[in-house]
DNA sequence: GTCTATACACTGATAGAC
DNA sequence: GTCTATCAGTGTATAGAC
């Protein structure tokens, strides 16, 4: 329950914007108990919270990647699912670690590394899906990085605009992006 | 000097991670002076800092958009320029408002709106460039949103990985993305 | 293992001398 | 207009009773 609450708050308010006291209040956990389970305090909680969010993201992604036979349809539906998510005003969780990553990149090395791993695992999942559908490995890896960047950026803009429309626009570009399966088709 | 220092710190550490006292120390401004010029305190400083960063971004972008005749070359060089920027360990400024935007999206409505405007102006500059090079207006707008998302996400991942390589990978996908000039070429 | 009271640094902001 | 001393509040973390 501590990690559930912490990961929700960290995603919305960031690392510096979320206090231990707030985590305690909202989760109902007493302070002594929290520091017993997480002796290293806030940073340790953040590390575990990031891992938890990562697992949730991977789970959603795996499901979406298998939901359609055509890989283009799968990615488009994946992005549109996330878009609907960002429409709801009262959504408590963004399934996104970009805020934590940006905040801690130059200040908390351990957290930075945890975020780096999370990004990498997400990319690998995209790349494997593309390879499974016949894309050449090097191109699949580049496209996976591109789609990951696209999603990270579009979610940031979607939450700033309080609308999933930005995500829907990028979903429309997926067919263009995934056009050629071998790297020769990359240039016109 | 206050705004220069504030915008640098806000970009790197975020809104909640940057204290008024730190801005004062690093800029050499006494506290009384700061609150005389910015009576509304931290939030007012952040608003002006975001506007300053936005102007810098627009300036760099305008320059890059005019630096090559071919629009694909222009965008690729633009992204590669930013990539080099993210390689240097001691770069103090990220020319990026995504962190501020994410942090304040659900807590500081005024800052959220300032960031929303900044994103919008960046997108308009990309769209105008594409229209000028013959892209149909609706497609140009969609591609502008896509490139903006791509850059926002890739910069986040680049600073997490402490390397501009992610940006270089997305630069390689620009030709594929900008392939067709009319919306009919959007689907295979 | 669980909890409360508390330490102590730091936050944003202000009052009032100059 | 410029500066400093200080405020009340909050931050993380800990000590020690139970």
Coordinates of C-alpha atoms (C1' of nucleotides) in Angstrom, one line a residue:
Chain A
X1 CA 0.0 0.0 0.0
X2 CA 2.9 2.3 0.7
X3 CA 4.4 1.7 -2.7
X4 CA 1.1 2.0 -4.5
X5 CA 0.5 5.4 -2.9
X6 CA 4.0 6.5 -3.4
X7 CA 4.2 5.6 -7.0
X8 CA 0.9 7.4 -7.7
X9 CA 2.1 10.6 -6.0
X10 CA 5.6 10.5 -7.5
X11 CA 4.1 10.1 -11.0
X12 CA 1.8 13.1 -10.6
X13 CA 3.9 15.5 -8.4
X14 CA 7.4 14.3 -9.0
X15 CA 10.1 13.4 -6.5
X16 CA 10.6 16.8 -5.0
X17 CA 6.9 17.7 -5.0
X18 CA 6.0 14.6 -3.0
X19 CA 6.7 14.6 0.8
X20 CA 7.1 11.6 3.0
X21 CA 4.4 13.1 5.2
X22 CA 2.0 13.1 2.3
X23 CA 2.7 9.4 1.5
X24 CA 2.1 8.6 5.1
X25 CA -1.2 10.5 5.3
X26 CA -2.6 9.1 2.1
X27 CA -1.5 5.5 2.7
X28 CA -2.4 5.5 6.4
X29 CA 1.0 4.1 7.2
X30 CA 2.6 5.4 10.4
X31 CA 6.0 7.0 10.0
X32 CA 7.8 4.5 12.2
X33 CA 6.5 1.7 10.1
X34 CA 7.6 3.3 6.9
X35 CA 11.2 3.8 8.0
X36 CA 11.2 0.2 9.3
X37 CA 10.4 -1.2 5.9
X38 CA 12.4 1.4 4.0
X39 CA 15.4 2.2 6.2
X40 CA 17.0 4.3 3.4
X41 CA 13.9 6.6 3.4
X42 CA 12.6 8.6 0.5
X43 CA 15.1 7.5 -2.1
X44 CA 14.6 3.8 -1.4
X45 CA 10.8 4.3 -1.7
X46 CA 11.3 6.1 -5.0
X47 CA 13.4 3.3 -6.4
X48 CA 10.9 0.7 -5.6
X49 CA 8.0 2.9 -6.8
X50 CA 9.7 3.4 -10.2
X51 CA 10.2 -0.4 -10.5
X52 CA 6.5 -0.9 -9.7
X53 CA 5.4 1.7 -12.4
X54 CA 7.7 0.0 -14.9
X55 CA 6.2 -3.4 -14.3
X56 CA 2.7 -1.9 -14.8
X57 CA 3.7 -0.2 -18.0
X58 CA 5.3 -3.5 -19.3
X59 CA 2.2 -5.4 -18.5
X60 CA -0.1 -3.0 -20.3
X61 CA 2.2 -2.9 -23.3
X62 CA 2.5 -6.7 -23.5
X63 CA -1.2 -6.9 -23.5
X64 CA -1.6 -4.3 -26.3
X65 CA 1.1 -5.8 -28.4
X66 CA -0.7 -9.1 -28.6
X67 CA -4.2 -7.6 -29.1
X68 CA -4.0 -7.3 -32.9
X69 CA -2.5 -9.4 -35.6
X70 CA -1.2 -6.5 -37.6
X71 CA 1.7 -4.8 -35.8
X72 CA 0.6 -1.3 -37.1
X73 CA -2.8 -1.9 -35.6
X74 CA -1.3 -3.1 -32.4
X75 CA 0.8 0.0 -31.9
X76 CA -2.0 2.4 -32.9
X77 CA -4.4 0.8 -30.5
X78 CA -1.7 0.9 -27.8
X79 CA -1.3 4.6 -28.2
X80 CA -5.0 5.2 -28.5
X81 CA -5.6 3.3 -25.3
X82 CA -3.1 5.6 -23.5
X83 CA -4.8 8.6 -25.1
X84 CA -8.2 7.7 -23.5
X85 CA -6.4 7.3 -20.3
X86 CA -5.2 11.0 -20.5
X87 CA -8.6 12.3 -21.2
X88 CA -10.1 11.4 -17.8
X89 CA -9.7 14.3 -15.5
X90 CA -9.6 12.2 -12.4
X91 CA -7.0 9.7 -13.6
X92 CA -4.7 9.3 -10.6
X93 CA -1.8 7.6 -12.3
X94 CA 0.0 8.5 -15.5
X95 CA 1.9 5.3 -16.1
X96 CA 4.9 7.4 -16.9
X97 CA 8.3 7.9 -15.3
X98 CA 9.6 10.8 -17.4
X99 CA 9.0 13.3 -14.7
X100 CA 11.0 11.3 -12.1
X101 CA 13.7 10.7 -14.7
X102 CA 14.0 14.4 -15.6
X103 CA 14.0 15.6 -12.0
X104 CA 16.6 13.2 -10.8
X105 CA 18.9 13.0 -13.9
X106 CA 21.4 15.5 -12.5
X107 CA 20.8 15.1 -8.8
X108 CA 20.2 11.5 -7.7
X109 CA 22.4 9.1 -9.6
X110 CA 20.7 5.9 -8.3
X111 CA 17.3 7.1 -9.3
X112 CA 18.6 8.1 -12.7
X113 CA 20.0 4.6 -13.3
X114 CA 16.7 3.0 -12.2
X115 CA 14.8 5.2 -14.7
X116 CA 17.4 4.4 -17.4
X117 CA 16.8 0.7 -17.0
X118 CA 13.0 1.2 -17.1
X119 CA 13.3 3.1 -20.4
X120 CA 15.6 0.4 -21.8
X121 CA 13.2 -2.4 -20.9
X122 CA 10.3 -0.6 -22.5
X123 CA 12.3 -0.2 -25.7
X124 CA 13.3 -3.8 -25.7
X125 CA 9.7 -4.9 -25.6
X126 CA 8.8 -2.7 -28.6
X127 CA 11.9 -3.9 -30.5
X128 CA 11.1 -7.6 -29.9
X129 CA 7.5 -7.1 -31.1
X130 CA 8.8 -5.5 -34.3
X131 CA 11.4 -8.2 -34.9
X132 CA 8.7 -10.8 -34.4
X133 CA 6.7 -9.2 -37.1
X134 CA 9.6 -9.4 -39.6
X135 CA 11.5 -6.1 -39.2
X136 CA 15.2 -6.3 -39.5
X137 CA 16.9 -6.1 -36.0
X138 CA 18.8 -2.8 -36.4
X139 CA 15.7 -1.0 -37.9
X140 CA 13.5 -2.6 -35.2
X141 CA 15.7 -1.2 -32.5
X142 CA 15.7 2.3 -34.0
X143 CA 11.9 2.3 -34.5
X144 CA 11.5 1.1 -30.9
X145 CA 13.6 4.0 -29.6
X146 CA 11.6 6.4 -31.8
X147 CA 8.2 5.1 -30.7
X148 CA 9.3 5.2 -27.1
X149 CA 10.4 8.9 -27.5
X150 CA 7.2 9.7 -29.3
X151 CA 5.1 8.3 -26.4
X152 CA 7.2 9.9 -23.7
X153 CA 6.9 13.3 -25.4
X154 CA 3.2 13.0 -26.4
X155 CA 2.2 12.0 -22.9
X156 CA 4.0 15.1 -21.5
X157 CA 2.2 17.3 -23.9
X158 CA -1.1 15.5 -23.4
X159 CA -1.1 16.1 -19.7
X160 CA -0.1 19.7 -20.2
X161 CA -3.0 20.2 -22.5
X162 CA -5.3 18.0 -20.3
X163 CA -6.3 16.1 -23.4
X164 CA -5.2 12.9 -25.1
X165 CA -5.5 14.5 -28.6
X166 CA -1.7 14.8 -29.0
X167 CA -1.4 11.1 -28.5
X168 CA -4.2 10.4 -31.1
X169 CA -2.3 12.6 -33.6
X170 CA 0.9 10.6 -33.2
X171 CA -1.0 7.3 -33.5
X172 CA -2.0 8.4 -37.0
X173 CA 1.7 8.7 -38.0
X174 CA 2.5 5.1 -37.0
X175 CA 1.7 3.6 -40.4
X176 CA 4.1 6.1 -42.1
X177 CA 6.8 5.4 -39.5
X178 CA 6.5 1.6 -39.7
X179 CA 6.3 1.5 -43.5
X180 CA 9.4 -0.4 -44.5
X181 CA 10.5 -3.6 -42.9
X182 CA 14.1 -3.4 -44.0
X183 CA 16.5 -0.5 -43.5
X184 CA 16.7 0.0 -47.3
X185 CA 13.2 1.4 -47.3
X186 CA 14.2 4.1 -44.8
X187 CA 15.2 6.7 -47.3
X188 CA 13.2 7.9 -50.3
Chain B
X1 CA 20.4 38.0 -14.2
X2 CA 17.7 36.7 -11.8
X3 CA 15.7 35.2 -14.7
X4 CA 18.8 33.8 -16.4
X5 CA 19.7 32.0 -13.2
X6 CA 16.2 30.9 -12.4
X7 CA 15.5 29.6 -15.9
X8 CA 18.7 27.6 -15.8
X9 CA 17.9 26.0 -12.4
X10 CA 14.3 25.4 -13.1
X11 CA 15.2 23.5 -16.3
X12 CA 17.7 21.3 -14.5
X13 CA 16.0 20.8 -11.1
X14 CA 12.4 21.5 -11.8
X15 CA 10.0 23.9 -10.0
X16 CA 9.9 22.0 -6.7
X17 CA 13.6 21.2 -6.7
X18 CA 14.6 24.8 -7.0
X19 CA 14.5 27.1 -4.0
X20 CA 14.3 30.8 -3.9
X21 CA 17.3 30.8 -1.7
X22 CA 19.3 29.0 -4.3
X23 CA 18.3 31.4 -7.0
X24 CA 19.4 34.3 -4.7
X25 CA 22.7 32.7 -3.9
X26 CA 23.7 31.8 -7.5
X27 CA 22.5 35.0 -9.0
X28 CA 23.9 37.2 -6.2
X29 CA 20.6 39.0 -5.9
X30 CA 19.5 40.0 -2.4
X31 CA 16.2 38.6 -1.3
X32 CA 14.6 42.0 -0.7
X33 CA 15.5 43.0 -4.3
X34 CA 14.0 39.8 -5.7
X35 CA 10.7 40.3 -4.0
X36 CA 10.6 43.9 -5.1
X37 CA 10.9 43.0 -8.7
X38 CA 8.7 39.9 -8.5
X39 CA 6.1 40.6 -5.8
X40 CA 4.3 37.4 -6.5
X41 CA 7.4 35.4 -5.6
X42 CA 8.4 32.0 -7.0
X43 CA 5.4 31.5 -9.3
X44 CA 5.9 34.8 -11.0
X45 CA 9.6 34.1 -11.5
X46 CA 8.8 30.7 -12.9
X47 CA 6.3 32.2 -15.4
X48 CA 8.9 34.7 -16.7
X49 CA 11.6 32.0 -16.7
X50 CA 9.4 29.7 -18.9
X51 CA 8.8 32.6 -21.3
X52 CA 12.5 33.2 -21.5
X53 CA 13.3 29.6 -22.3
X54 CA 10.6 29.5 -24.9
X55 CA 12.1 32.5 -26.7
X56 CA 15.5 30.9 -26.7
X57 CA 14.0 27.7 -28.1
X58 CA 12.2 29.6 -30.8
X59 CA 15.3 31.5 -31.7
X60 CA 17.4 28.3 -32.1
X61 CA 14.6 26.6 -34.1
X62 CA 14.1 29.6 -36.4
X63 CA 17.8 29.6 -37.2
X64 CA 18.0 25.8 -37.8
X65 CA 14.8 25.9 -40.0
X66 CA 16.5 28.3 -42.4
X67 CA 19.9 26.7 -42.4
X68 CA 19.2 24.2 -45.1
X69 CA 17.2 24.3 -48.4
X70 CA 15.8 20.8 -48.0
X71 CA 13.3 20.7 -45.2
X72 CA 14.3 17.1 -44.3
X73 CA 17.9 18.2 -44.0
X74 CA 16.8 21.2 -41.9
X75 CA 14.9 19.1 -39.4
X76 CA 17.7 16.5 -39.2
X77 CA 20.4 19.1 -38.6
X78 CA 18.1 20.7 -36.0
X79 CA 17.8 17.5 -34.1
X80 CA 21.5 16.6 -34.4
X81 CA 22.4 20.1 -33.1
X82 CA 20.3 19.4 -30.0
X83 CA 21.9 16.0 -29.7
X84 CA 25.4 17.5 -29.5
X85 CA 24.1 19.8 -26.8
X86 CA 23.0 16.8 -24.7
X87 CA 26.4 15.1 -24.9
X88 CA 28.3 17.8 -23.1
X89 CA 28.4 16.8 -19.4
X90 CA 28.7 20.4 -18.2
X91 CA 25.8 21.8 -20.2
X92 CA 23.9 24.0 -17.7
X93 CA 20.7 24.5 -19.7
X94 CA 18.5 22.0 -21.5
X95 CA 16.4 24.3 -23.6
X96 CA 13.4 22.3 -22.5
X97 CA 10.3 23.0 -20.5
X98 CA 8.9 19.4 -20.2
X99 CA 10.0 19.0 -16.6
X100 CA 8.3 22.2 -15.5
X101 CA 5.2 21.3 -17.5
X102 CA 4.9 17.8 -16.0
X103 CA 5.5 19.1 -12.5
X104 CA 2.9 21.8 -12.6
X105 CA 0.3 20.3 -14.8
X106 CA -1.9 19.2 -11.9
X107 CA -0.8 21.7 -9.2
X108 CA -0.2 25.2 -10.6
X109 CA -2.8 26.1 -13.2
X110 CA -1.1 29.4 -14.3
X111 CA 2.2 27.6 -14.9
X112 CA 0.5 24.9 -16.8
X113 CA -1.1 27.4 -19.1
X114 CA 2.3 29.1 -19.7
X115 CA 3.8 25.8 -20.7
X116 CA 0.8 24.9 -22.9
X117 CA 1.4 28.2 -24.8
X118 CA 5.1 27.5 -25.2
X119 CA 4.4 24.1 -26.6
X120 CA 1.9 25.5 -29.0
X121 CA 4.2 28.2 -30.3
X122 CA 6.9 25.7 -31.0
X123 CA 4.5 23.5 -32.9
X124 CA 3.3 26.5 -35.0
X125 CA 6.9 27.2 -36.0
X126 CA 7.4 23.6 -37.2
X127 CA 4.0 23.6 -39.0
X128 CA 4.7 26.9 -40.8
X129 CA 8.1 25.6 -42.0
X130 CA 6.4 22.5 -43.4
X131 CA 3.7 24.5 -45.1
X132 CA 6.3 26.7 -46.6
X133 CA 7.9 23.7 -48.1
X134 CA 4.7 22.5 -49.8
X135 CA 3.1 20.2 -47.2
X136 CA -0.7 20.4 -47.0
X137 CA -1.8 22.3 -44.0
X138 CA -3.6 19.5 -42.0
X139 CA -0.7 17.1 -42.6
X140 CA 1.8 19.8 -41.7
X141 CA 0.1 20.4 -38.4
X142 CA 0.0 16.7 -37.5
X143 CA 3.7 16.3 -38.4
X144 CA 4.6 19.4 -36.4
X145 CA 2.9 17.8 -33.3
X146 CA 4.6 14.6 -34.0
X147 CA 8.1 16.1 -34.3
X148 CA 7.5 18.2 -31.2
X149 CA 6.5 15.1 -29.2
X150 CA 9.4 13.2 -30.6
X151 CA 11.8 15.9 -29.5
X152 CA 10.3 16.3 -26.1
X153 CA 10.5 12.6 -25.5
X154 CA 14.0 12.0 -26.9
X155 CA 15.4 14.9 -24.9
X156 CA 14.0 13.3 -21.7
X157 CA 15.6 10.0 -22.6
X158 CA 18.8 11.6 -23.7
X159 CA 19.3 13.4 -20.4
X160 CA 18.4 10.2 -18.5
X161 CA 21.0 8.3 -20.5
X162 CA 23.5 11.2 -20.4
X163 CA 24.0 10.9 -24.1
X164 CA 22.5 12.5 -27.2
X165 CA 22.3 9.1 -29.0
X166 CA 18.6 8.8 -28.7
X167 CA 18.2 12.1 -30.4
X168 CA 20.4 11.0 -33.2
X169 CA 18.3 7.9 -33.7
X170 CA 15.1 9.9 -34.1
X171 CA 16.9 12.2 -36.5
X172 CA 17.4 9.2 -38.8
X173 CA 13.6 8.6 -38.9
X174 CA 12.8 12.1 -40.1
X175 CA 13.0 11.2 -43.8
X176 CA 10.5 8.3 -43.3
X177 CA 8.2 10.6 -41.3
X178 CA 8.3 13.5 -43.8
X179 CA 7.9 11.2 -46.8
X180 CA 4.6 12.3 -48.4
X181 CA 3.6 15.9 -48.8
X182 CA -0.1 15.3 -49.1
X183 CA -2.3 13.4 -46.6
X184 CA -3.0 10.7 -49.2
X185 CA 0.5 9.3 -48.8
X186 CA -0.1 8.8 -45.1
X187 CA -1.4 5.2 -45.3
X188 CA 0.2 2.4 -47.3
Chain C
dG1 C1' 7.4 -4.8 14.6
dT2 C1' 4.6 -0.6 15.5
dC3 C1' 4.0 3.9 16.9
dT4 C1' 4.5 9.0 18.6
dA5 C1' 7.1 12.9 19.8
dT6 C1' 10.6 15.5 18.4
dA7 C1' 15.0 17.2 16.3
dC8 C1' 16.8 20.3 13.2
dA9 C1' 17.6 22.0 8.4
dC10 C1' 15.3 24.5 5.1
dT11 C1' 11.3 26.5 2.7
dG12 C1' 8.9 30.8 0.8
dA13 C1' 7.7 35.1 2.3
dT14 C1' 7.7 39.6 5.1
dA15 C1' 8.8 43.6 8.2
dG16 C1' 11.2 47.3 8.8
dA17 C1' 15.8 49.7 8.9
dC18 C1' 18.5 52.2 5.6
Chain D
dG1 C1' 14.9 50.9 -4.2
dT2 C1' 18.0 47.9 -1.5
dC3 C1' 19.1 45.0 2.1
dT4 C1' 19.0 41.9 6.5
dA5 C1' 16.8 39.6 10.3
dT6 C1' 13.3 36.8 11.1
dC7 C1' 8.8 34.4 10.8
dA8 C1' 5.8 30.5 10.5
dG9 C1' 5.5 26.3 8.2
dT10 C1' 7.3 22.0 6.2
dG11 C1' 10.9 18.8 4.9
dT12 C1' 13.3 14.3 6.2
dA13 C1' 14.7 11.6 9.6
dT14 C1' 15.4 9.6 14.3
dA15 C1' 14.9 8.3 19.3
dG16 C1' 12.8 5.7 22.3
dA17 C1' 8.4 4.0 24.5
dC18 C1' 5.4 0.2 23.8

